[in-house]
Coordinates of C-alpha atoms in Angstrom, one line a residue:
X219 CA 66.7 38.2 -73.5
X220 CA 70.0 38.1 -72.2
X221 CA 73.2 39.1 -74.0
X222 CA 74.6 35.4 -74.1
X223 CA 71.4 34.3 -75.5
X224 CA 72.6 36.6 -78.6
X225 CA 71.7 36.9 -81.9
X226 CA 67.9 36.6 -81.8
X227 CA 66.5 33.6 -83.6
X228 CA 64.1 35.7 -85.3
X229 CA 64.4 39.5 -84.8
X230 CA 60.7 40.2 -85.9
X231 CA 59.7 42.2 -88.3
X232 CA 59.6 46.2 -87.4
X233 CA 57.2 48.9 -87.5
X234 CA 58.9 51.1 -90.1
X235 CA 56.0 53.5 -90.7
X236 CA 58.1 56.8 -88.3
X237 CA 61.4 56.5 -86.5
X238 CA 58.7 56.9 -83.0
X239 CA 57.0 53.9 -84.1
X240 CA 59.6 51.9 -84.6
X241 CA 61.4 53.2 -81.5
X242 CA 58.2 52.0 -79.9
X243 CA 58.1 48.6 -81.5
X244 CA 61.6 48.2 -80.0
X245 CA 60.5 49.0 -76.3
X246 CA 57.9 46.9 -76.5
X247 CA 59.6 44.0 -78.1
X248 CA 61.7 44.4 -74.8
X249 CA 59.4 44.9 -72.3
X250 CA 60.3 41.7 -69.7
X251 CA 64.0 43.3 -70.0
X252 CA 62.2 46.8 -69.4
X253 CA 60.1 46.0 -66.4
X254 CA 63.6 44.5 -64.8
X255 CA 64.6 47.6 -65.4
X256 CA 62.0 49.8 -64.0
X257 CA 62.0 47.5 -60.6
X258 CA 65.5 47.9 -59.7
X259 CA 65.4 51.7 -60.8
X260 CA 62.9 51.9 -58.1
X261 CA 64.0 49.9 -55.5
X262 CA 68.0 52.4 -56.5
X263 CA 65.7 55.9 -56.9
X264 CA 63.3 54.9 -53.7
X265 CA 66.7 54.1 -51.7
X266 CA 68.2 57.3 -52.4
X267 CA 64.7 59.1 -51.8
X268 CA 64.5 57.6 -48.7
X269 CA 68.4 58.9 -47.1
X270 CA 66.6 62.3 -46.2
X271 CA 63.9 60.7 -43.7
X272 CA 66.6 58.9 -42.5
X273 CA 68.8 61.9 -42.1
X274 CA 65.9 63.9 -40.9
X275 CA 65.0 61.4 -38.0
X276 CA 68.5 61.2 -36.9
X277 CA 68.6 64.6 -36.4
X278 CA 65.5 65.1 -34.8
X279 CA 66.7 62.0 -32.2
X280 CA 69.9 63.8 -31.6
X281 CA 67.9 67.2 -30.6
X282 CA 65.7 65.1 -28.6
X283 CA 68.6 63.3 -27.2
X284 CA 67.1 59.7 -27.9
X285 CA 69.2 57.0 -28.4
X286 CA 66.5 54.5 -29.4
X287 CA 65.5 56.6 -32.4
X288 CA 69.0 57.4 -33.3
X289 CA 69.5 53.8 -33.5
X290 CA 66.6 53.1 -35.4
X291 CA 67.5 55.8 -37.6
X292 CA 71.2 54.4 -38.7
X293 CA 69.4 51.3 -39.3
X294 CA 67.1 52.4 -41.6
X295 CA 70.0 54.3 -43.3
X296 CA 72.2 51.4 -43.5
X297 CA 69.0 49.5 -45.3
X298 CA 69.1 52.7 -47.3
X299 CA 72.6 52.4 -48.6
X300 CA 72.2 48.7 -49.1
X301 CA 69.1 49.1 -51.6
X302 CA 71.2 51.8 -53.3
X303 CA 73.7 49.3 -53.6
X304 CA 72.2 46.2 -55.0
X305 CA 69.1 48.3 -57.1
X306 CA 72.1 50.5 -58.9
X307 CA 74.2 47.4 -59.4
X308 CA 71.4 45.8 -60.8
X309 CA 69.7 48.6 -62.7
X310 CA 72.7 49.3 -64.6
X311 CA 73.5 45.7 -65.4
X312 CA 69.8 45.3 -66.8
X313 CA 70.3 48.8 -68.8
X314 CA 73.2 47.8 -70.1
X315 CA 71.5 44.5 -71.2
X316 CA 68.8 46.3 -72.9
X317 CA 70.8 48.8 -74.8
X318 CA 73.0 45.8 -76.0
X319 CA 70.4 43.6 -77.3
X320 CA 67.9 46.6 -78.8
X321 CA 71.3 47.7 -80.5
X322 CA 71.5 43.9 -81.9
X323 CA 68.0 43.6 -82.9
X324 CA 68.7 46.3 -85.0
X325 CA 72.2 45.0 -86.3
X326 CA 70.5 41.9 -87.2
X327 CA 67.4 43.6 -89.1
X328 CA 69.8 45.5 -90.9
X329 CA 72.2 42.9 -91.9
X330 CA 68.7 40.6 -93.2
X331 CA 67.5 43.2 -95.2
X332 CA 71.0 43.5 -96.4
X333 CA 70.7 40.0 -97.5
X334 CA 67.4 40.1 -98.9
X335 CA 68.1 43.2 -101.1
X336 CA 71.6 42.0 -102.0
X337 CA 73.2 44.9 -104.2
X338 CA 70.2 46.8 -104.8
X339 CA 70.3 48.2 -101.2
X340 CA 73.3 50.3 -102.1
X341 CA 71.9 51.9 -105.3
X342 CA 68.7 52.8 -103.0
X343 CA 70.7 54.0 -100.5
X344 CA 73.4 55.6 -100.3
X345 CA 76.7 53.3 -99.0
X346 CA 77.6 55.9 -96.4
X347 CA 74.3 56.1 -95.3
X348 CA 74.2 52.2 -94.7
X349 CA 77.3 52.6 -92.7
X350 CA 76.0 55.3 -90.8
X351 CA 72.6 53.5 -89.7
X352 CA 74.6 50.0 -88.8
X353 CA 77.1 52.0 -86.6
X354 CA 76.6 55.3 -84.9
X355 CA 73.0 55.3 -85.3
X356 CA 72.5 51.4 -84.0
X357 CA 74.2 52.9 -80.6
X358 CA 71.8 55.9 -80.0
X359 CA 68.7 53.9 -80.5
X360 CA 70.0 51.7 -78.1
X361 CA 71.0 54.4 -75.9
X362 CA 67.1 55.6 -76.0
X363 CA 65.4 52.7 -75.8
X364 CA 67.3 51.5 -72.5
X365 CA 67.4 55.3 -70.8
X366 CA 63.3 54.9 -71.3
X367 CA 62.8 52.6 -68.1
X368 CA 65.5 54.5 -66.1
X369 CA 63.3 57.5 -66.7
X370 CA 60.3 56.0 -65.9
X371 CA 61.8 54.6 -62.6
X372 CA 63.0 58.4 -62.0
X373 CA 59.2 60.1 -62.9
X374 CA 57.6 57.5 -60.6
X375 CA 60.1 58.2 -57.8
X376 CA 59.9 61.9 -58.1
X377 CA 55.8 61.9 -57.7
X378 CA 56.2 59.5 -54.6
X379 CA 58.2 61.7 -52.9
X380 CA 56.4 64.5 -53.5
X381 CA 53.2 63.1 -52.4
X382 CA 55.4 61.8 -49.1
X383 CA 56.1 65.4 -48.6
X384 CA 53.0 66.6 -48.7
X385 CA 51.8 64.4 -46.2
X386 CA 54.9 64.6 -43.9
X387 CA 54.6 68.1 -44.1
X388 CA 52.2 70.2 -46.2
X389 CA 53.9 73.5 -45.7
X390 CA 57.0 72.8 -47.6
X391 CA 55.5 69.7 -49.2
X392 CA 53.4 72.1 -51.5
X393 CA 56.8 74.2 -51.8
X394 CA 58.2 70.9 -53.5
X395 CA 55.2 69.5 -54.9
X396 CA 55.1 72.6 -57.1
X397 CA 59.1 73.6 -58.0
X398 CA 59.7 69.8 -59.0
X399 CA 57.6 69.7 -62.1
X400 CA 58.6 73.3 -62.9
X401 CA 62.2 72.1 -62.8
X402 CA 61.1 68.9 -65.2
X403 CA 59.3 71.1 -67.8
X404 CA 61.4 74.1 -67.8
X405 CA 63.5 73.0 -70.6
X406 CA 60.7 72.0 -72.9
X407 CA 60.9 75.2 -74.8
X408 CA 64.4 74.6 -75.4
X409 CA 64.1 70.8 -76.8
X410 CA 62.6 71.7 -80.1
X411 CA 66.3 74.0 -81.2
X412 CA 68.3 71.5 -79.8
X413 CA 66.5 68.7 -81.8
X414 CA 66.8 70.9 -85.1
X415 CA 70.1 71.7 -84.6
X416 CA 71.6 68.0 -83.6
X417 CA 69.0 66.8 -86.8
X418 CA 71.3 69.0 -88.5
X419 CA 74.5 67.6 -87.1
X420 CA 73.5 64.3 -87.8
X421 CA 72.8 64.9 -91.4
X422 CA 76.2 66.6 -92.3
X423 CA 77.8 63.8 -90.5
X424 CA 75.9 61.2 -92.6
X425 CA 77.3 63.1 -95.7
X426 CA 80.7 63.5 -94.5
X427 CA 80.7 59.5 -93.8
X428 CA 79.4 59.0 -97.2
X429 CA 82.0 61.4 -98.8
X430 CA 84.6 59.5 -96.7
X431 CA 83.5 56.0 -97.5
X432 CA 83.3 56.8 -101.7
X433 CA 87.1 58.3 -101.1
X434 CA 88.3 55.3 -99.4
X435 CA 86.4 52.8 -102.0
X436 CA 88.0 55.1 -105.0
X437 CA 91.4 55.7 -103.4
X438 CA 93.4 53.9 -106.3
X439 CA 91.4 55.6 -109.1
X440 CA 92.0 58.7 -107.3
X441 CA 96.0 58.4 -106.9
X442 CA 95.8 57.1 -110.8
X443 CA 94.3 60.7 -111.9
X444 CA 95.5 62.9 -109.7
X445 CA 92.5 63.6 -107.7
X446 CA 93.2 62.9 -104.0
X447 CA 93.7 66.8 -102.9
X448 CA 90.3 67.4 -104.3
X449 CA 88.7 64.9 -102.7
X450 CA 90.4 65.8 -99.4
X451 CA 89.9 69.2 -99.4
X452 CA 86.1 68.0 -99.9
X453 CA 86.4 65.9 -97.0
X454 CA 88.0 68.9 -95.1
X455 CA 84.9 71.1 -96.0
X456 CA 82.6 68.6 -94.8
X457 CA 84.5 67.6 -91.5
X458 CA 84.5 71.7 -90.9
X459 CA 80.6 71.9 -91.4
X460 CA 80.1 68.9 -89.1
X461 CA 82.6 70.6 -86.2
X462 CA 80.5 73.7 -86.6
X463 CA 77.1 71.9 -86.5
X464 CA 78.5 69.9 -83.3
X465 CA 79.4 73.3 -81.5
X466 CA 76.1 74.6 -82.1
X467 CA 74.3 71.4 -80.8
X468 CA 76.6 71.6 -77.8
X469 CA 75.9 75.1 -77.0
X470 CA 72.0 74.3 -77.1
X471 CA 72.7 71.0 -75.0
X472 CA 74.6 73.5 -72.5
X473 CA 71.9 75.8 -72.3
X474 CA 69.7 73.1 -71.0
X475 CA 72.3 71.4 -68.5
X476 CA 72.9 74.7 -67.1
X477 CA 69.3 75.6 -66.6
X478 CA 68.9 72.1 -64.7
X479 CA 72.0 73.2 -62.7
X480 CA 69.9 77.0 -61.9
X481 CA 66.4 76.0 -61.2
X482 CA 67.2 73.1 -58.4
X483 CA 69.4 75.8 -57.1
X484 CA 66.9 78.6 -56.6
X485 CA 64.7 75.5 -55.4
X486 CA 66.6 74.8 -52.7
X487 CA 67.2 78.6 -51.8
X488 CA 63.3 78.6 -51.6
X489 CA 63.1 75.9 -49.3
X490 CA 65.3 76.6 -46.8
X491 CA 64.4 80.3 -46.9
X492 CA 60.6 79.4 -46.0
X493 CA 62.0 76.3 -44.0
X494 CA 64.0 78.5 -41.5
X495 CA 60.8 81.0 -41.4
X496 CA 58.5 78.1 -40.5
X497 CA 60.9 76.8 -37.8
X498 CA 61.2 80.3 -36.1
X499 CA 57.4 80.1 -35.6
X500 CA 57.8 76.7 -34.4
X501 CA 55.4 75.1 -36.8
X502 CA 58.2 72.5 -38.1
X503 CA 60.8 71.0 -36.4
X504 CA 64.5 70.8 -37.4
X505 CA 64.2 67.3 -37.9
X506 CA 61.4 68.1 -40.3
X507 CA 63.6 70.7 -42.3
X508 CA 66.4 68.9 -42.8
X509 CA 64.6 66.0 -44.5
X510 CA 62.8 68.5 -46.5
X511 CA 66.1 70.3 -47.5
X512 CA 68.0 67.0 -48.2
X513 CA 64.8 65.6 -50.3
X514 CA 64.8 68.5 -52.5
X515 CA 69.0 68.1 -52.8
X516 CA 68.7 64.3 -53.9
X517 CA 66.2 64.5 -55.8
X518 CA 68.0 66.7 -58.6
X519 CA 69.7 63.5 -59.0
X520 CA 66.8 61.6 -60.8
X521 CA 65.6 64.8 -62.3
X522 CA 68.6 64.8 -64.5
X523 CA 67.2 61.8 -66.0
X524 CA 64.6 64.1 -67.7
X525 CA 67.5 66.0 -69.6
X526 CA 68.9 62.6 -70.5
X527 CA 65.8 61.4 -71.7
X528 CA 65.3 64.2 -74.1
X529 CA 68.9 64.2 -75.3
X530 CA 68.4 60.4 -76.2
X531 CA 65.1 60.8 -78.0
X532 CA 66.6 63.6 -79.9
X533 CA 69.7 62.1 -80.6
X534 CA 67.8 58.8 -81.9
X535 CA 64.6 60.0 -83.2
X536 CA 66.4 60.9 -86.6
X537 CA 69.0 57.9 -86.2
X538 CA 65.6 55.9 -85.8
X539 CA 64.1 57.5 -88.7
X540 CA 67.2 56.5 -90.9
X541 CA 66.7 53.1 -89.7
X542 CA 63.4 52.8 -90.7
X543 CA 64.1 54.2 -93.9
X544 CA 66.3 51.6 -94.9
X545 CA 64.3 48.9 -93.6
X546 CA 61.2 49.3 -95.2
X547 CA 62.7 49.0 -98.2
X548 CA 61.6 46.0 -100.0
X549 CA 62.4 43.4 -102.7
X550 CA 60.2 43.9 -105.7
X551 CA 59.4 40.5 -106.2
X552 CA 58.1 38.1 -103.5
X553 CA 60.6 37.1 -100.5
X554 CA 58.9 34.4 -98.9
X555 CA 58.1 32.5 -102.2
X556 CA 54.7 30.9 -103.0
X557 CA 56.4 27.8 -104.6
X558 CA 57.6 24.8 -103.2
X559 CA 61.7 24.9 -102.4
X560 CA 62.8 23.0 -104.5
X561 CA 64.8 25.1 -107.4
X562 CA 63.5 24.4 -111.1
X563 CA 66.2 23.6 -113.8
X564 CA 65.9 24.2 -117.7
X565 CA 66.0 27.7 -119.7
X566 CA 66.8 31.0 -118.0
X567 CA 64.6 33.7 -119.6
X568 CA 63.8 37.2 -119.3
X569 CA 60.1 38.4 -120.7
X570 CA 61.5 41.7 -120.4
X571 CA 64.5 41.9 -122.9
X572 CA 63.6 38.3 -124.6
X573 CA 67.2 36.9 -123.4
X574 CA 67.6 33.6 -123.5
X575 CA 69.9 31.5 -122.0
X576 CA 69.7 27.8 -122.8
X577 CA 69.9 25.2 -120.0
X578 CA 73.7 23.9 -120.1
X579 CA 75.3 26.5 -122.4
X580 CA 77.6 29.1 -122.4
X581 CA 75.6 32.1 -123.2
X582 CA 77.4 35.9 -123.7
X583 CA 75.3 38.8 -123.6
X584 CA 76.7 41.9 -125.3
X585 CA 75.0 45.5 -124.1
X586 CA 76.4 48.7 -125.1
X587 CA 74.9 50.3 -122.2
X588 CA 76.7 49.0 -118.9
X589 CA 73.9 50.4 -116.6
X590 CA 71.3 48.3 -118.3
X591 CA 73.4 45.3 -118.4
X592 CA 73.5 45.8 -114.3
X593 CA 70.4 45.7 -113.8
X594 CA 69.7 42.9 -116.1
X595 CA 72.2 41.1 -114.5
X596 CA 70.1 42.1 -111.1
X597 CA 66.7 40.3 -112.5
X598 CA 68.4 37.4 -114.0
X599 CA 69.2 37.1 -110.1
X600 CA 66.1 37.2 -109.0
X601 CA 66.0 41.0 -108.5
X602 CA 63.3 42.5 -110.4
X603 CA 62.7 46.3 -110.3
X604 CA 59.5 46.1 -110.3
X605 CA 56.5 43.6 -109.6
X606 CA 55.3 41.2 -112.7
X607 CA 58.9 41.4 -114.3
X608 CA 60.5 38.1 -112.9
X609 CA 62.9 35.8 -115.1
X610 CA 61.8 32.5 -115.7
X611 CA 64.2 29.5 -114.9
X612 CA 62.7 26.4 -116.4
X613 CA 59.2 28.3 -116.8
X614 CA 59.0 29.3 -113.2
X615 CA 59.0 32.7 -112.4
X616 CA 61.9 33.3 -109.8
X617 CA 60.0 35.5 -107.8
X618 CA 57.9 32.7 -107.1
X619 CA 60.4 30.8 -105.5
X620 CA 61.7 31.5 -101.9
X621 CA 64.5 33.8 -101.6
X622 CA 66.9 31.1 -100.5
X623 CA 66.3 28.8 -103.1
X624 CA 66.2 31.6 -105.6
X625 CA 69.9 32.3 -104.6
X626 CA 70.8 28.8 -104.6
X627 CA 69.6 28.6 -108.5
X628 CA 70.8 31.3 -109.7
X629 CA 74.4 33.2 -108.6
X630 CA 75.3 36.8 -109.8
X631 CA 78.5 37.9 -109.8
X632 CA 78.4 41.7 -109.3
X633 CA 80.7 44.0 -112.1
X634 CA 82.9 45.2 -108.6
X635 CA 82.7 41.7 -106.5
X636 CA 83.6 42.7 -102.3
X637 CA 86.2 40.3 -100.8
X638 CA 86.4 40.1 -96.9
X639 CA 89.4 40.0 -95.1
X640 CA 90.3 36.8 -94.0
X641 CA 92.3 33.7 -95.2
X642 CA 91.8 32.4 -98.6
X643 CA 90.3 29.0 -97.2
X644 CA 87.4 31.0 -95.3
X645 CA 87.1 33.6 -98.9
X646 CA 86.0 30.2 -100.7
X647 CA 84.3 28.4 -98.0
X648 CA 80.6 29.4 -99.1
X649 CA 77.7 27.1 -99.7
X650 CA 78.4 24.8 -102.6
X651 CA 77.4 22.1 -104.2
X652 CA 80.5 19.9 -103.4
X653 CA 81.1 19.4 -107.4
X654 CA 83.8 21.9 -107.9
X655 CA 86.9 22.1 -105.0
X656 CA 88.8 25.4 -104.6
X657 CA 91.4 24.4 -106.3
X658 CA 90.0 23.7 -109.4
X659 CA 87.9 26.8 -108.9
X660 CA 91.4 28.6 -108.7
X661 CA 93.2 27.0 -111.5
X662 CA 90.3 27.8 -114.0
X663 CA 90.2 31.6 -113.1
X664 CA 93.6 31.4 -113.3
X665 CA 95.0 32.8 -110.0
X666 CA 98.5 31.2 -109.8
X667 CA 100.0 34.5 -109.5
X668 CA 97.3 35.7 -106.9
X669 CA 98.3 32.8 -104.8
X670 CA 102.6 33.6 -105.0
X671 CA 101.2 37.4 -104.1
X672 CA 98.9 36.6 -101.2
X673 CA 102.0 34.6 -99.8
X674 CA 104.5 36.5 -100.5
X675 CA 102.0 39.8 -98.2
X676 CA 101.5 36.9 -95.3
X677 CA 104.8 35.6 -94.5
X678 CA 103.5 33.3 -91.8
X679 CA 101.8 31.2 -94.1
X680 CA 103.1 27.8 -95.5
X681 CA 99.8 27.2 -97.5
X682 CA 98.7 29.7 -99.9
X683 CA 95.3 28.8 -98.7
X684 CA 96.4 29.9 -95.0
X685 CA 97.2 33.2 -96.2
X686 CA 95.8 36.4 -95.2
X687 CA 93.6 38.9 -97.2
X688 CA 93.5 42.6 -96.6
X689 CA 89.8 44.0 -96.5
X690 CA 88.5 44.3 -100.2
X691 CA 91.6 42.6 -101.3
X692 CA 93.6 46.2 -101.0
X693 CA 96.7 44.7 -101.7
X694 CA 96.0 42.8 -104.9
X695 CA 95.2 44.4 -108.4
X696 CA 92.0 44.6 -109.7
X697 CA 92.5 41.9 -112.0
X698 CA 93.6 39.8 -109.2
X699 CA 90.7 40.6 -107.0
X700 CA 88.6 39.9 -110.3
X701 CA 89.9 36.6 -110.4
X702 CA 89.6 35.3 -107.0
X703 CA 86.1 36.3 -106.9
X704 CA 85.6 34.3 -110.3
X705 CA 87.4 31.3 -108.3
X706 CA 84.9 31.9 -105.3
X707 CA 81.7 31.9 -108.1
X708 CA 83.1 28.8 -109.4
X709 CA 83.0 26.9 -106.2
X710 CA 79.5 27.5 -105.7
X711 CA 78.4 25.9 -108.7
X712 CA 75.2 27.1 -109.0
X713 CA 73.1 26.1 -111.4
X714 CA 73.2 29.0 -113.2
X715 CA 76.0 31.1 -112.7
X716 CA 75.7 35.1 -114.3
X717 CA 79.1 36.9 -114.5
X718 CA 78.8 40.8 -115.3
X719 CA 82.1 41.8 -116.8
X720 CA 84.2 38.9 -114.5
X721 CA 87.9 40.0 -116.6
X722 CA 87.4 43.5 -117.4
X723 CA 90.7 44.6 -115.8
X724 CA 92.4 41.4 -116.5
X725 CA 95.2 41.2 -119.2
X726 CA 94.2 39.9 -122.7
X727 CA 96.6 36.6 -122.2
X728 CA 95.0 35.7 -118.9
X729 CA 91.5 36.4 -120.4
X730 CA 92.1 33.8 -122.9
X731 CA 93.1 31.0 -120.5
X732 CA 90.4 32.0 -117.9
X733 CA 87.4 32.0 -120.8
X734 CA 88.9 28.2 -121.6
X735 CA 89.2 27.3 -117.7
X736 CA 85.3 28.8 -117.4
X737 CA 84.3 26.9 -120.2
X738 CA 85.7 23.9 -119.2
X739 CA 84.4 23.6 -115.7
X740 CA 81.0 25.1 -116.0
X741 CA 80.0 22.3 -118.7
X742 CA 76.7 21.1 -118.9
X743 CA 75.7 24.1 -116.5
X744 CA 74.1 27.2 -117.6
X745 CA 76.6 30.0 -117.3
X746 CA 75.5 33.8 -118.9
X747 CA 78.3 35.9 -119.3
X748 CA 77.9 39.9 -119.2
X749 CA 80.8 41.0 -121.3
X750 CA 82.4 42.5 -124.6
X751 CA 85.6 40.9 -124.7
X752 CA 86.1 39.2 -128.2
X753 CA 87.8 37.0 -126.4
X754 CA 85.2 35.4 -124.1
X755 CA 82.5 36.3 -126.8
X756 CA 84.7 33.8 -129.4
X757 CA 84.5 31.0 -127.0
X758 CA 80.7 31.3 -126.2
X759 CA 78.1 28.8 -127.2
X760 CA 75.7 31.9 -128.0
X761 CA 75.5 35.5 -128.1
X762 CA 73.0 37.4 -127.8
X763 CA 73.1 41.2 -128.3
X764 CA 70.7 43.8 -126.6
X765 CA 69.9 47.3 -128.4
X766 CA 67.7 49.3 -126.7
X767 CA 66.6 47.4 -123.9
X768 CA 65.5 44.2 -126.3
X769 CA 67.4 41.8 -127.9
X770 CA 68.6 42.3 -131.2
X771 CA 70.6 39.8 -132.6
X772 CA 71.4 36.0 -131.8
X773 CA 74.1 33.9 -133.3
X774 CA 78.0 33.2 -132.9
X775 CA 80.3 35.8 -132.2
X776 CA 82.1 35.6 -136.0
X777 CA 78.6 35.3 -137.4
X778 CA 77.3 39.1 -135.7
X779 CA 80.5 40.7 -136.3
X780 CA 79.7 40.1 -140.2
X781 CA 76.0 40.7 -140.1
X782 CA 75.4 43.2 -137.3
X783 CA 76.9 46.7 -137.2
X784 CA 75.9 47.9 -134.1
X785 CA 77.1 44.9 -132.7
X786 CA 80.1 45.3 -134.4
X787 CA 80.5 48.5 -133.2
X788 CA 80.3 47.7 -129.6
X789 CA 82.9 45.1 -129.6
X790 CA 85.5 46.6 -131.8
X791 CA 84.6 50.0 -130.3
X792 CA 84.2 51.4 -134.1
X793 CA 83.4 54.6 -134.8
X794 CA 81.2 56.2 -137.7
X795 CA 84.1 57.0 -139.5
X796 CA 86.2 53.9 -139.0
X797 CA 82.9 51.7 -140.4
X798 CA 83.6 52.2 -143.7
X799 CA 87.0 51.5 -143.7
X800 CA 86.4 48.2 -142.1
X801 CA 83.9 47.4 -144.3
X802 CA 85.9 48.0 -147.5
X803 CA 86.6 45.4 -149.9
X804 CA 89.9 44.1 -150.4
X805 CA 91.4 41.9 -153.0
X806 CA 91.7 38.6 -150.9
X807 CA 87.9 39.3 -149.6
X808 CA 84.5 39.2 -150.6
X809 CA 83.2 42.9 -151.3
X810 CA 81.3 43.6 -147.8
X811 CA 83.1 41.2 -146.0
X812 CA 85.2 42.4 -142.7
X813 CA 88.4 42.4 -141.9
X814 CA 88.2 39.6 -138.7
X815 CA 91.7 39.0 -138.1
X816 CA 92.3 42.7 -137.6
X817 CA 89.6 43.2 -134.9
X818 CA 88.2 40.2 -133.3
X819 CA 89.6 36.9 -134.7
X820 CA 91.9 35.2 -132.1
X821 CA 95.3 33.4 -133.4
X822 CA 96.5 30.4 -132.1
X823 CA 97.9 31.5 -128.8
X824 CA 94.3 33.3 -128.2
X825 CA 95.7 36.8 -128.4
X826 CA 93.9 38.9 -131.0
X827 CA 96.0 41.3 -133.5
X828 CA 94.3 44.7 -132.3
X829 CA 95.2 43.9 -128.6
X830 CA 98.8 43.6 -129.4
X831 CA 98.9 46.4 -130.9
X832 CA 97.3 48.4 -128.4
X833 CA 99.5 47.2 -125.3
X834 CA 102.8 47.6 -127.9
X835 CA 101.4 51.4 -128.4
X836 CA 100.8 51.3 -124.1

């Protein structure tokens, strides 16, 4: 795989049983690239290791006053320099290719997992951890994968040089053959301590990243309640903990680096002392002594790769463990699907709660527990929390459909939808049936003021569709972001559209118009709205009230307000003390009749009396 061939058509199925197994799986899937890197690494290190032999031949030729051998030594040295340059160049190229392709494979796997799990991902793994895995951890994993072949080339070169020295000069070669393995393994006792400190550093950095991510996401709310300083202090403490952990980790790695400098120096001193002794006795020539000395001096370069691979593994192992943990998460339902790709049509039914949404109608769902409503919305979208609890569409379990078919059939708009940065045209450029255009969807979602706001914030755009949206739509209000997200869902025009509190941040006047727009645009399509807003409930064809995790009542909004006290308490925010007063008879009502116009009955302009009173009080 070359960089220009990215992305992978299929990144494969990773081995997520553990971090080391995941790293080994990545290595095996890049075997051809690793072999190329190994070949160029051997050429590079062999060329470096041959230089001492050339120098030794040249020195001995000068001592013997042999011009032919001196010329031969010069030619061999030139050849070694060319091999060194070519090997180093292509080794670097192959190593960078391996690093980038490994990182790209991991990122594709993470993206595929996020697409498969949807919003369930951030409930099973903290958002900050997902961010840490997809950024810094990916780089560290790629570092280890590409460093492995370079380390192998360095290790093979060291073995070959030791064998060569033993054959060329057994006396000094034996000293080098014993000393080099000692240099290589001398840092092993320090590695567990360095690894533990690196793990602590990564853990603290992950928590700090998670805290920063959550703080930025809730910055608007924090400013509203004056909590900026509190969270700033928390992040400051977390940041200092990361700094202290990084310093402790760096101290251990600096000790390892010092050992890697000290021991080769001691080996060089030993070789020179013993070599001079042998030369005085006439057992070796001056050229042989220079050859052995130069070999030991240059071998400190490949030995450095032992330290690098240890550092790469120490940093990549916790990163690989986190990546494997995220990639091991599975959707409770069958992502492959056991039925044909044709999406069924018909009623939407949830056997766990008894919720039935008839085909082609607008069904409103009232649930007093927002978390339970969110879980049900996910289940309606085919993300069952447990096996054998799949929602049925037209009598067909959604988990028996291929994932893409299930998502084409049912679209769930989250309670907190995300708007990516880009133009408005790009935002609305989503897979769609083609039956609903962007302008129709924007009109139904009452986005006229949103268009004016984005045009004002992007002065260079003449067409509102070319106006630029900032990341997550931060320049817009909460209600404006909700309506843009609603317009995006309406453009998609799925067979079944599930909306979770789509107007919770919208004022009552706009909410009434949004309700009418959605009802008109989705006519003949199945729409499920999770809401407790009387304005939306009054315009639904069917209202389902959930209590205790099951359907407690079904009917029209006004009918349920009269007949179901628990429903009335959720919709009107009625307390137990207010309930008797609300149900007290008045002269112009029958005994027990609820004063609907006070709480839930919209006037001709679509605004309920009580909401107007709340707004005026505010």
